[in-house]
mmCIF file of C-alpha atoms in Angstrom:
data_model
loop_
_atom_site.group_PDB
_atom_site.id
_atom_site.type_symbol
_atom_site.label_atom_id
_atom_site.label_comp_id
_atom_site.label_asym_id
_atom_site.label_seq_id
_atom_site.Cartn_x
_atom_site.Cartn_y
_atom_site.Cartn_z
ATOM 1 C CA UNK K 1 0.000 0.000 0.000
ATOM 2 C CA UNK K 2 1.419 3.440 -0.916
ATOM 3 C CA UNK K 3 2.713 5.468 2.002
ATOM 4 C CA UNK K 4 0.889 8.559 3.166
ATOM 5 C CA UNK K 5 3.050 11.605 3.874
ATOM 6 C CA UNK K 6 0.538 13.425 6.062
ATOM 7 C CA UNK K 7 2.526 12.529 9.172
ATOM 8 C CA UNK K 8 5.592 14.264 7.691
ATOM 9 C CA UNK K 9 3.562 17.448 7.298
ATOM 10 C CA UNK K 10 3.678 18.026 11.050
ATOM 11 C CA UNK K 11 7.456 17.483 11.060
ATOM 12 C CA UNK K 12 7.942 20.072 8.318
ATOM 13 C CA UNK K 13 5.630 22.422 10.216
ATOM 14 C CA UNK K 14 7.657 21.981 13.405
ATOM 15 C CA UNK K 15 10.945 22.569 11.571
ATOM 16 C CA UNK K 16 9.549 25.711 9.952
ATOM 17 C CA UNK K 17 8.256 27.085 13.256
ATOM 18 C CA UNK K 18 11.566 26.344 14.964
ATOM 19 C CA UNK K 19 13.493 28.018 12.135
ATOM 20 C CA UNK K 20 11.295 31.103 12.414
ATOM 21 C CA UNK K 21 11.748 31.253 16.194
ATOM 22 C CA UNK K 22 15.531 31.110 16.199
ATOM 23 C CA UNK K 23 15.790 33.309 13.091
ATOM 24 C CA UNK K 24 13.647 35.950 14.785
ATOM 25 C CA UNK K 25 15.536 35.794 18.081
ATOM 26 C CA UNK K 26 19.055 35.984 16.666
ATOM 27 C CA UNK K 27 17.902 38.359 13.931
ATOM 28 C CA UNK K 28 16.552 40.881 16.447
ATOM 29 C CA UNK K 29 19.769 40.580 18.447
ATOM 30 C CA UNK K 30 21.837 41.376 15.331
ATOM 31 C CA UNK K 31 19.547 44.290 14.412
ATOM 32 C CA UNK K 32 19.750 45.724 17.926
ATOM 33 C CA UNK K 33 23.532 45.401 18.116
ATOM 34 C CA UNK K 34 24.002 46.813 14.609
ATOM 35 C CA UNK K 35 21.954 49.904 15.431
ATOM 36 C CA UNK K 36 23.089 50.544 18.999
ATOM 37 C CA UNK K 37 26.047 48.400 19.999
ATOM 38 C CA UNK K 38 28.615 48.158 17.192
ATOM 39 C CA UNK K 39 30.445 51.376 16.364
ATOM 40 C CA UNK K 40 32.506 50.148 13.407
ATOM 41 C CA UNK K 41 29.405 49.205 11.381
ATOM 42 C CA UNK K 42 28.075 52.562 10.193
ATOM 43 C CA UNK K 43 26.496 54.376 7.283
ATOM 44 C CA UNK K 44 24.815 52.485 4.471
ATOM 45 C CA UNK K 45 26.358 49.138 5.382
ATOM 46 C CA UNK K 46 24.614 49.290 8.766
ATOM 47 C CA UNK K 47 21.232 49.532 7.055
ATOM 48 C CA UNK K 48 22.169 46.841 4.536
ATOM 49 C CA UNK K 49 22.731 44.432 7.428
ATOM 50 C CA UNK K 50 19.498 45.518 9.121
ATOM 51 C CA UNK K 51 17.496 45.181 5.884
ATOM 52 C CA UNK K 52 19.013 41.802 5.027
ATOM 53 C CA UNK K 53 18.278 40.452 8.511
ATOM 54 C CA UNK K 54 14.724 41.832 8.431
ATOM 55 C CA UNK K 55 13.993 40.222 5.053
ATOM 56 C CA UNK K 56 15.396 36.956 6.416
ATOM 57 C CA UNK K 57 12.986 37.115 9.344
ATOM 58 C CA UNK K 58 10.128 37.850 6.928
ATOM 59 C CA UNK K 59 11.192 34.895 4.771
ATOM 60 C CA UNK K 60 11.051 32.585 7.789
ATOM 61 C CA UNK K 61 7.733 34.143 8.862
ATOM 62 C CA UNK K 62 6.074 33.195 5.556
ATOM 63 C CA UNK K 63 7.127 29.594 6.134
ATOM 64 C CA UNK K 64 5.886 29.605 9.726
ATOM 65 C CA UNK K 65 2.465 31.007 8.796
ATOM 66 C CA UNK K 66 1.674 29.336 5.473
ATOM 67 C CA UNK K 67 3.897 26.212 5.559
ATOM 68 C CA UNK K 68 4.433 25.740 1.800
ATOM 69 C CA UNK K 69 5.237 22.138 0.915
ATOM 70 C CA UNK K 70 7.274 20.801 -2.000
ATOM 71 C CA UNK K 71 6.515 17.291 -3.253
ATOM 72 C CA UNK K 72 8.446 15.473 -6.000
ATOM 73 C CA UNK K 73 6.727 12.944 -8.212
ATOM 74 C CA UNK K 74 8.535 11.350 -11.166
ATOM 75 C CA UNK K 75 9.130 14.074 -13.785
ATOM 76 C CA UNK K 76 7.569 16.895 -11.821
ATOM 77 C CA UNK K 77 6.952 18.551 -8.509
ATOM 78 C CA UNK K 78 4.025 20.137 -6.717
ATOM 79 C CA UNK K 79 4.360 23.254 -4.604
ATOM 80 C CA UNK K 80 1.353 23.735 -2.321
ATOM 81 C CA UNK K 81 0.000 24.523 1.122
ATOM 82 C CA UNK K 82 -2.475 22.599 3.266
ATOM 83 C CA UNK K 83 -3.118 25.614 5.493
ATOM 84 C CA UNK K 84 -5.496 28.524 4.995
ATOM 85 C CA UNK K 85 -4.759 31.013 7.798
ATOM 86 C CA UNK K 86 -6.936 34.096 8.343
ATOM 87 C CA UNK K 87 -9.660 32.560 6.167
ATOM 88 C CA UNK K 88 -7.837 33.506 2.961
ATOM 89 C CA UNK K 89 -9.203 32.272 -0.358
ATOM 90 C CA UNK K 90 -7.425 29.695 -2.493
ATOM 91 C CA UNK K 91 -6.538 32.291 -5.133
ATOM 92 C CA UNK K 92 -5.029 34.613 -2.531
ATOM 93 C CA UNK K 93 -2.974 31.762 -1.101
ATOM 94 C CA UNK K 94 -1.681 30.929 -4.583
ATOM 95 C CA UNK K 95 -0.389 34.486 -4.850
ATOM 96 C CA UNK K 96 1.221 34.228 -1.406
ATOM 97 C CA UNK K 97 2.994 30.899 -1.945
ATOM 98 C CA UNK K 98 4.310 32.304 -5.220
ATOM 99 C CA UNK K 99 5.500 35.342 -3.245
ATOM 100 C CA UNK K 100 7.625 32.975 -1.155
ATOM 101 C CA UNK K 101 9.884 32.465 -4.190
ATOM 102 C CA UNK K 102 10.011 36.232 -4.702
ATOM 103 C CA UNK K 103 11.182 36.826 -1.126
ATOM 104 C CA UNK K 104 13.838 34.164 -1.673
ATOM 105 C CA UNK K 105 15.010 36.072 -4.754
ATOM 106 C CA UNK K 106 15.082 39.361 -2.816
ATOM 107 C CA UNK K 107 17.200 37.642 -0.148
ATOM 108 C CA UNK K 108 19.891 36.441 -2.525
ATOM 109 C CA UNK K 109 19.808 39.794 -4.349
ATOM 110 C CA UNK K 110 20.450 41.599 -1.060
ATOM 111 C CA UNK K 111 23.292 39.207 -0.389
ATOM 112 C CA UNK K 112 24.814 40.087 -3.764
ATOM 113 C CA UNK K 113 24.428 43.797 -2.950
ATOM 114 C CA UNK K 114 26.378 43.269 0.274
ATOM 115 C CA UNK K 115 29.207 41.684 -1.728
ATOM 116 C CA UNK K 116 29.200 44.649 -4.108
ATOM 117 C CA UNK K 117 29.336 47.109 -1.217
ATOM 118 C CA UNK K 118 32.234 45.352 0.518
ATOM 119 C CA UNK K 119 34.116 45.060 -2.790
ATOM 120 C CA UNK K 120 33.739 48.761 -3.596
ATOM 121 C CA UNK K 121 34.531 49.747 0.005
ATOM 122 C CA UNK K 122 37.938 48.135 -0.468
ATOM 123 C CA UNK K 123 38.767 48.785 -4.105
ATOM 124 C CA UNK K 124 36.615 51.632 -5.463
ATOM 125 C CA UNK K 125 35.516 54.132 -2.845
ATOM 126 C CA UNK K 126 34.168 56.520 -5.480
ATOM 127 C CA UNK K 127 31.519 53.969 -6.459
ATOM 128 C CA UNK K 128 30.101 54.050 -2.935
ATOM 129 C CA UNK K 129 28.296 57.260 -3.877
ATOM 130 C CA UNK K 130 25.705 54.929 -5.401
ATOM 131 C CA UNK K 131 24.899 53.776 -1.863
ATOM 132 C CA UNK K 132 24.250 57.293 -0.509
ATOM 133 C CA UNK K 133 21.094 59.403 -0.500
ATOM 134 C CA UNK K 134 18.493 58.868 -3.192
ATOM 135 C CA UNK K 135 21.013 56.919 -5.292
ATOM 136 C CA UNK K 136 20.732 54.080 -2.787
ATOM 137 C CA UNK K 137 17.225 53.469 -4.175
ATOM 138 C CA UNK K 138 19.013 51.793 -7.100
ATOM 139 C CA UNK K 139 19.681 48.805 -4.883
ATOM 140 C CA UNK K 140 16.124 48.646 -3.599
ATOM 141 C CA UNK K 141 14.923 48.591 -7.210
ATOM 142 C CA UNK K 142 17.585 45.984 -8.014
ATOM 143 C CA UNK K 143 16.283 43.613 -5.327
ATOM 144 C CA UNK K 144 12.598 44.275 -6.021
ATOM 145 C CA UNK K 145 13.162 43.750 -9.747
ATOM 146 C CA UNK K 146 14.627 40.267 -9.364
ATOM 147 C CA UNK K 147 12.159 39.390 -6.617
ATOM 148 C CA UNK K 148 9.234 40.494 -8.767
ATOM 149 C CA UNK K 149 10.429 38.562 -11.825
ATOM 150 C CA UNK K 150 10.783 35.340 -9.860
ATOM 151 C CA UNK K 151 7.438 35.861 -8.118
ATOM 152 C CA UNK K 152 5.535 36.562 -11.355
ATOM 153 C CA UNK K 153 7.340 33.694 -13.052
ATOM 154 C CA UNK K 154 6.234 31.260 -10.366
ATOM 155 C CA UNK K 155 2.664 32.553 -10.428
ATOM 156 C CA UNK K 156 2.139 32.384 -14.194
ATOM 157 C CA UNK K 157 4.519 29.692 -15.454
ATOM 158 C CA UNK K 158 3.643 27.130 -12.777
ATOM 159 C CA UNK K 159 -0.115 27.496 -13.061
ATOM 160 C CA UNK K 160 -1.831 24.097 -13.122
ATOM 161 C CA UNK K 161 -3.380 23.008 -16.433
ATOM 162 C CA UNK K 162 -5.369 19.933 -17.497
ATOM 163 C CA UNK K 163 -2.233 17.849 -18.045
ATOM 164 C CA UNK K 164 -0.691 18.519 -14.639
ATOM 165 C CA UNK K 165 -4.077 18.221 -12.922
ATOM 166 C CA UNK K 166 -4.495 14.717 -14.300
ATOM 167 C CA UNK K 167 -0.850 13.805 -13.636
ATOM 168 C CA UNK K 168 -0.778 14.799 -9.960
ATOM 169 C CA UNK K 169 -4.390 14.157 -8.891
ATOM 170 C CA UNK K 170 -4.007 10.533 -7.811
ATOM 171 C CA UNK K 171 -0.596 11.128 -6.230
ATOM 172 C CA UNK K 172 -1.929 13.954 -4.054
ATOM 173 C CA UNK K 173 -4.948 11.903 -2.987
ATOM 174 C CA UNK K 174 -2.708 9.018 -1.942
ATOM 175 C CA UNK K 175 0.053 11.017 -0.226
ATOM 176 C CA UNK K 176 -1.883 13.907 1.327
ATOM 177 C CA UNK K 177 -5.568 12.898 1.091
ATOM 178 C CA UNK K 178 -6.480 16.057 -0.852
ATOM 179 C CA UNK K 179 -7.564 16.830 -4.381
ATOM 180 C CA UNK K 180 -5.451 19.216 -6.444
ATOM 181 C CA UNK K 181 -8.649 21.178 -7.134
ATOM 182 C CA UNK K 182 -9.194 21.927 -3.441
ATOM 183 C CA UNK K 183 -5.874 23.463 -2.373
ATOM 184 C CA UNK K 184 -3.640 26.330 -3.517
ATOM 185 C CA UNK K 185 -0.795 24.826 -5.515
ATOM 186 C CA UNK K 186 1.671 25.328 -8.322
ATOM 187 C CA UNK K 187 2.871 22.497 -10.530
ATOM 188 C CA UNK K 188 6.038 21.801 -12.492
ATOM 189 C CA UNK K 189 6.149 18.996 -15.076
ATOM 190 C CA UNK K 190 9.161 18.647 -17.354
ATOM 191 C CA UNK K 191 7.838 16.152 -19.911
ATOM 192 C CA UNK K 192 4.376 15.539 -21.321
ATOM 193 C CA UNK K 193 3.108 12.147 -20.001
ATOM 194 C CA UNK K 194 1.574 11.227 -23.374
ATOM 195 C CA UNK K 195 4.362 11.776 -25.896
ATOM 196 C CA UNK K 196 7.373 12.668 -23.725
ATOM 197 C CA UNK K 197 7.798 16.112 -25.303
ATOM 198 C CA UNK K 198 9.259 18.967 -23.264
ATOM 199 C CA UNK K 199 6.724 21.243 -21.607
ATOM 200 C CA UNK K 200 8.364 24.541 -22.428
ATOM 201 C CA UNK K 201 6.135 26.673 -20.230
ATOM 202 C CA UNK K 202 7.319 24.880 -17.102
ATOM 203 C CA UNK K 203 10.895 24.544 -18.326
ATOM 204 C CA UNK K 204 11.033 28.298 -18.950
ATOM 205 C CA UNK K 205 10.429 28.808 -15.228
ATOM 206 C CA UNK K 206 13.443 26.634 -14.485
ATOM 207 C CA UNK K 207 15.511 28.679 -16.949
ATOM 208 C CA UNK K 208 14.280 31.908 -15.337
ATOM 209 C CA UNK K 209 15.084 30.888 -11.755
ATOM 210 C CA UNK K 210 18.454 29.405 -12.701
ATOM 211 C CA UNK K 211 19.368 32.573 -14.624
ATOM 212 C CA UNK K 212 18.628 34.778 -11.620
ATOM 213 C CA UNK K 213 20.566 32.470 -9.321
ATOM 214 C CA UNK K 214 23.506 32.264 -11.717
ATOM 215 C CA UNK K 215 23.646 36.044 -12.096
ATOM 216 C CA UNK K 216 23.563 36.711 -8.349
ATOM 217 C CA UNK K 217 25.975 33.881 -7.663
ATOM 218 C CA UNK K 218 28.285 35.240 -10.378
ATOM 219 C CA UNK K 219 28.305 38.668 -8.704
ATOM 220 C CA UNK K 220 29.220 37.062 -5.387
ATOM 221 C CA UNK K 221 31.945 34.888 -6.893
ATOM 222 C CA UNK K 222 33.506 37.811 -8.759
ATOM 223 C CA UNK K 223 33.512 40.131 -5.750
ATOM 224 C CA UNK K 224 34.410 37.420 -3.271
ATOM 225 C CA UNK K 225 37.254 35.974 -5.315
ATOM 226 C CA UNK K 226 38.793 39.380 -5.978
ATOM 227 C CA UNK K 227 38.532 40.303 -2.313
ATOM 228 C CA UNK K 228 40.182 37.015 -1.415
ATOM 229 C CA UNK K 229 43.071 37.622 -3.815
ATOM 230 C CA UNK K 230 43.649 41.347 -3.284
ATOM 231 C CA UNK K 231 42.316 42.211 0.152
ATOM 232 C CA UNK K 232 45.530 41.565 2.092
ATOM 233 C CA UNK K 233 47.462 43.879 -0.194
ATOM 234 C CA UNK K 234 44.787 46.562 0.028
ATOM 235 C CA UNK K 235 44.548 46.538 3.824
ATOM 236 C CA UNK K 236 48.298 46.255 4.408
ATOM 237 C CA UNK K 237 48.495 49.855 5.644
ATOM 238 C CA UNK K 238 45.426 49.539 7.894
ATOM 239 C CA UNK K 239 45.683 49.286 11.649
ATOM 240 C CA UNK K 240 45.656 45.815 13.214
ATOM 241 C CA UNK K 241 42.094 46.282 14.500
ATOM 242 C CA UNK K 242 40.825 47.496 11.116
ATOM 243 C CA UNK K 243 42.550 44.621 9.307
ATOM 244 C CA UNK K 244 40.849 42.153 11.623
ATOM 245 C CA UNK K 245 37.514 43.891 11.163
ATOM 246 C CA UNK K 246 37.674 43.699 7.343
ATOM 247 C CA UNK K 247 38.740 40.048 7.421
ATOM 248 C CA UNK K 248 35.881 39.173 9.747
ATOM 249 C CA UNK K 249 33.281 40.946 7.609
ATOM 250 C CA UNK K 250 34.591 39.062 4.586
ATOM 251 C CA UNK K 251 34.273 35.748 6.434
ATOM 252 C CA UNK K 252 30.667 36.478 7.375
ATOM 253 C CA UNK K 253 29.790 36.999 3.712
ATOM 254 C CA UNK K 254 31.318 33.787 2.404
ATOM 255 C CA UNK K 255 30.601 31.428 5.310
ATOM 256 C CA UNK K 256 26.999 30.364 4.683
ATOM 257 C CA UNK K 257 25.437 31.368 1.324
ATOM 258 C CA UNK K 258 26.730 28.439 -0.758
ATOM 259 C CA UNK K 259 25.823 25.747 1.767
ATOM 260 C CA UNK K 260 22.536 26.992 3.153
ATOM 261 C CA UNK K 261 20.984 29.117 0.419
ATOM 262 C CA UNK K 262 22.187 28.024 -3.017
ATOM 263 C CA UNK K 263 23.300 24.396 -3.057
ATOM 264 C CA UNK K 264 19.956 22.802 -2.031
ATOM 265 C CA UNK K 265 17.997 24.762 -4.639
ATOM 266 C CA UNK K 266 20.448 23.907 -7.432
ATOM 267 C CA UNK K 267 19.872 20.197 -6.851
ATOM 268 C CA UNK K 268 16.125 20.538 -6.325
ATOM 269 C CA UNK K 269 15.398 22.345 -9.589
ATOM 270 C CA UNK K 270 17.049 19.612 -11.655
ATOM 271 C CA UNK K 271 15.468 16.510 -10.125
ATOM 272 C CA UNK K 272 12.459 16.429 -12.523
ATOM 273 C CA UNK K 273 14.753 16.382 -15.577
ATOM 274 C CA UNK K 274 16.230 12.957 -14.795
ATOM 275 C CA UNK K 275 13.033 10.904 -15.342
ATOM 276 C CA UNK K 276 13.331 9.370 -11.879
ATOM 277 C CA UNK K 277 10.376 7.247 -10.815
ATOM 278 C CA UNK K 278 9.878 8.271 -7.240
ATOM 279 C CA UNK K 279 7.632 9.991 -4.763
ATOM 280 C CA UNK K 280 9.469 12.192 -2.295
ATOM 281 C CA UNK K 281 8.193 14.757 0.237
ATOM 282 C CA UNK K 282 10.384 17.844 0.135
ATOM 283 C CA UNK K 283 8.601 19.790 2.848
ATOM 284 C CA UNK K 284 11.429 19.413 5.359
ATOM 285 C CA UNK K 285 13.922 20.635 2.745
ATOM 286 C CA UNK K 286 11.805 23.732 2.149
ATOM 287 C CA UNK K 287 11.708 24.341 5.894
ATOM 288 C CA UNK K 288 15.482 24.031 6.190
ATOM 289 C CA UNK K 289 15.883 26.999 3.819
ATOM 290 C CA UNK K 290 14.576 29.105 6.682
ATOM 291 C CA UNK K 291 17.572 28.130 8.817
ATOM 292 C CA UNK K 292 19.680 30.493 6.704
ATOM 293 C CA UNK K 293 18.664 33.742 8.467
ATOM 294 C CA UNK K 294 19.444 32.203 11.859
ATOM 295 C CA UNK K 295 22.783 30.821 10.656
ATOM 296 C CA UNK K 296 23.706 34.176 9.129
ATOM 297 C CA UNK K 297 22.952 35.997 12.391
ATOM 298 C CA UNK K 298 24.836 33.430 14.485
ATOM 299 C CA UNK K 299 27.876 33.658 12.207
ATOM 300 C CA UNK K 300 27.909 37.470 12.480
ATOM 301 C CA UNK K 301 27.692 37.222 16.272
ATOM 302 C CA UNK K 302 30.482 34.657 16.521
ATOM 303 C CA UNK K 303 32.939 35.877 13.868
ATOM 304 C CA UNK K 304 32.897 39.677 14.179
ATOM 305 C CA UNK K 305 34.663 40.744 17.378
ATOM 306 C CA UNK K 306 32.676 43.977 17.765
ATOM 307 C CA UNK K 307 29.423 42.025 17.848
ATOM 308 C CA UNK K 308 30.742 39.625 20.478
ATOM 309 C CA UNK K 309 31.913 42.504 22.662
ATOM 310 C CA UNK K 310 28.657 44.432 22.209
ATOM 311 C CA UNK K 311 26.553 41.331 22.947
ATOM 312 C CA UNK K 312 28.546 40.648 26.116
ATOM 313 C CA UNK K 313 28.149 44.260 27.239
ATOM 314 C CA UNK K 314 24.412 44.245 26.539
ATOM 315 C CA UNK K 315 23.958 40.969 28.413
ATOM 316 C CA UNK K 316 25.888 42.347 31.402
ATOM 317 C CA UNK K 317 23.702 45.468 31.378
ATOM 318 C CA UNK K 318 20.551 43.354 31.349
ATOM 319 C CA UNK K 319 21.827 41.161 34.194
ATOM 320 C CA UNK K 320 22.896 44.201 36.224
ATOM 321 C CA UNK K 321 19.510 45.858 35.713
ATOM 322 C CA UNK K 322 17.682 42.634 36.543
ATOM 323 C CA UNK K 323 19.698 42.139 39.713
ATOM 324 C CA UNK K 324 18.783 45.633 40.857
ATOM 325 C CA UNK K 325 15.102 44.868 40.298
ATOM 326 C CA UNK K 326 15.391 41.507 42.077
ATOM 327 C CA UNK K 327 17.241 43.076 44.975
ATOM 328 C CA UNK K 328 14.523 45.659 45.441
ATOM 329 C CA UNK K 329 11.831 42.999 45.133
ATOM 330 C CA UNK K 330 13.603 40.643 47.520
ATOM 331 C CA UNK K 331 13.966 43.444 50.054
ATOM 332 C CA UNK K 332 10.262 44.178 49.827
ATOM 333 C CA UNK K 333 9.357 40.498 49.990
ATOM 334 C CA UNK K 334 11.582 39.808 52.971
ATOM 335 C CA UNK K 335 9.949 42.623 54.929
ATOM 336 C CA UNK K 336 6.484 41.221 54.388
ATOM 337 C CA UNK K 337 6.932 37.454 54.213
ATOM 338 C CA UNK K 338 10.488 36.784 55.346
ATOM 339 C CA UNK K 339 11.496 35.288 52.010
ATOM 340 C CA UNK K 340 15.146 35.847 51.122
ATOM 341 C CA UNK K 341 15.315 35.322 47.351
ATOM 342 C CA UNK K 342 13.237 34.494 44.310
ATOM 343 C CA UNK K 343 13.302 30.998 42.797
ATOM 344 C CA UNK K 344 15.899 30.439 40.126
ATOM 345 C CA UNK K 345 13.380 29.807 37.357
ATOM 346 C CA UNK K 346 11.578 33.051 38.106
ATOM 347 C CA UNK K 347 14.906 34.884 38.024
ATOM 348 C CA UNK K 348 15.658 33.506 34.575
ATOM 349 C CA UNK K 349 12.218 34.502 33.322
ATOM 350 C CA UNK K 350 12.699 38.025 34.624
ATOM 351 C CA UNK K 351 16.079 38.251 32.840
ATOM 352 C CA UNK K 352 14.538 37.128 29.562
ATOM 353 C CA UNK K 353 11.597 39.493 29.954
ATOM 354 C CA UNK K 354 13.823 42.495 30.588
ATOM 355 C CA UNK K 355 16.072 41.538 27.676
ATOM 356 C CA UNK K 356 13.145 41.242 25.230
ATOM 357 C CA UNK K 357 11.586 44.508 26.412
ATOM 358 C CA UNK K 358 14.918 46.324 26.078
ATOM 359 C CA UNK K 359 15.550 45.023 22.546
ATOM 360 C CA UNK K 360 11.985 45.733 21.386
ATOM 361 C CA UNK K 361 11.960 49.271 22.831
ATOM 362 C CA UNK K 362 15.288 50.212 21.253
ATOM 363 C CA UNK K 363 14.311 48.854 17.813
ATOM 364 C CA UNK K 364 10.942 50.623 17.795
ATOM 365 C CA UNK K 365 12.598 53.873 18.906
ATOM 366 C CA UNK K 366 15.212 53.597 16.136
ATOM 367 C CA UNK K 367 12.701 53.007 13.370
ATOM 368 C CA UNK K 368 10.522 55.874 14.575
ATOM 369 C CA UNK K 369 13.600 58.119 14.461
ATOM 370 C CA UNK K 370 14.470 56.951 10.940
ATOM 371 C CA UNK K 371 10.917 57.504 9.684
ATOM 372 C CA UNK K 372 10.824 61.002 11.163
ATOM 373 C CA UNK K 373 14.080 61.898 9.412
#
């Protein structure tokens, strides 16, 4: 009897929720430290890091709320969701799950922009004028352009037709106990089941996504390789601290993109071309994409010295403030009930509460200040 994959849906959902939780936590820490704690990250690059981290959190949020699922079947794949939060219609959900690919494209475009900025900061300072004032809108348009192309491509080129409806109907009933007519989904089928001819509409989506990836990846390779070859010579006259700072920023850029953001998608997009007879649930793989924002934030916090120092200082401030509150509370409690100290678990909860409130207040204040300016 064919295996049902409904039980794996909950695993993918759990992975996605976990990825969103840790991505949000470490992302907010990085945003807070970038804005208020680290002095050597300034100007446009500060806001590039903040924007990139924010988009990463949004990317993980889409997964946590809508839980898009990828399922491979022979020469094709189905991209769908079994959830309908907020009472949204099927058509609206189709737009949203297509948007997921657009946010992915914006993420890798922002990553490429960071490579460009670091490259010009080292080798062509005059070009950095394109990152100042209204000229910086070029990079917003750059990211939105590639995100919009990928989003529209997914929405139109992966629309289900009669052939894909017939091809995937039985498979979806067996694996997920749903009809393809009842849920929001997008379908990709490389070859026509009747005559084996190439379905160019679907294949053109693969060409589109691979072209965007190759272009962004090419930008990163060019900038990264040149920085690797020439950076030591360029920073030879810098101070020891500034040399270390530039090396650490370079490491943060090259540490995770290939492994966590690009490599899985390269393999995934080519599976349907190999005429493999299989049925494979890719929901967990989709969810693992959302680990990238958390990994990026963790790498920044562990590699860049200024972030480590700022995080340690912030944590000490929170602990010192919490101790003062506990001391006052203990004094009051001991006068009324004779109790000496709060339980350990309550102390930890108070520390976490004060930390979250402090981070949230500072971030809100910063964005209000930016919007007013």
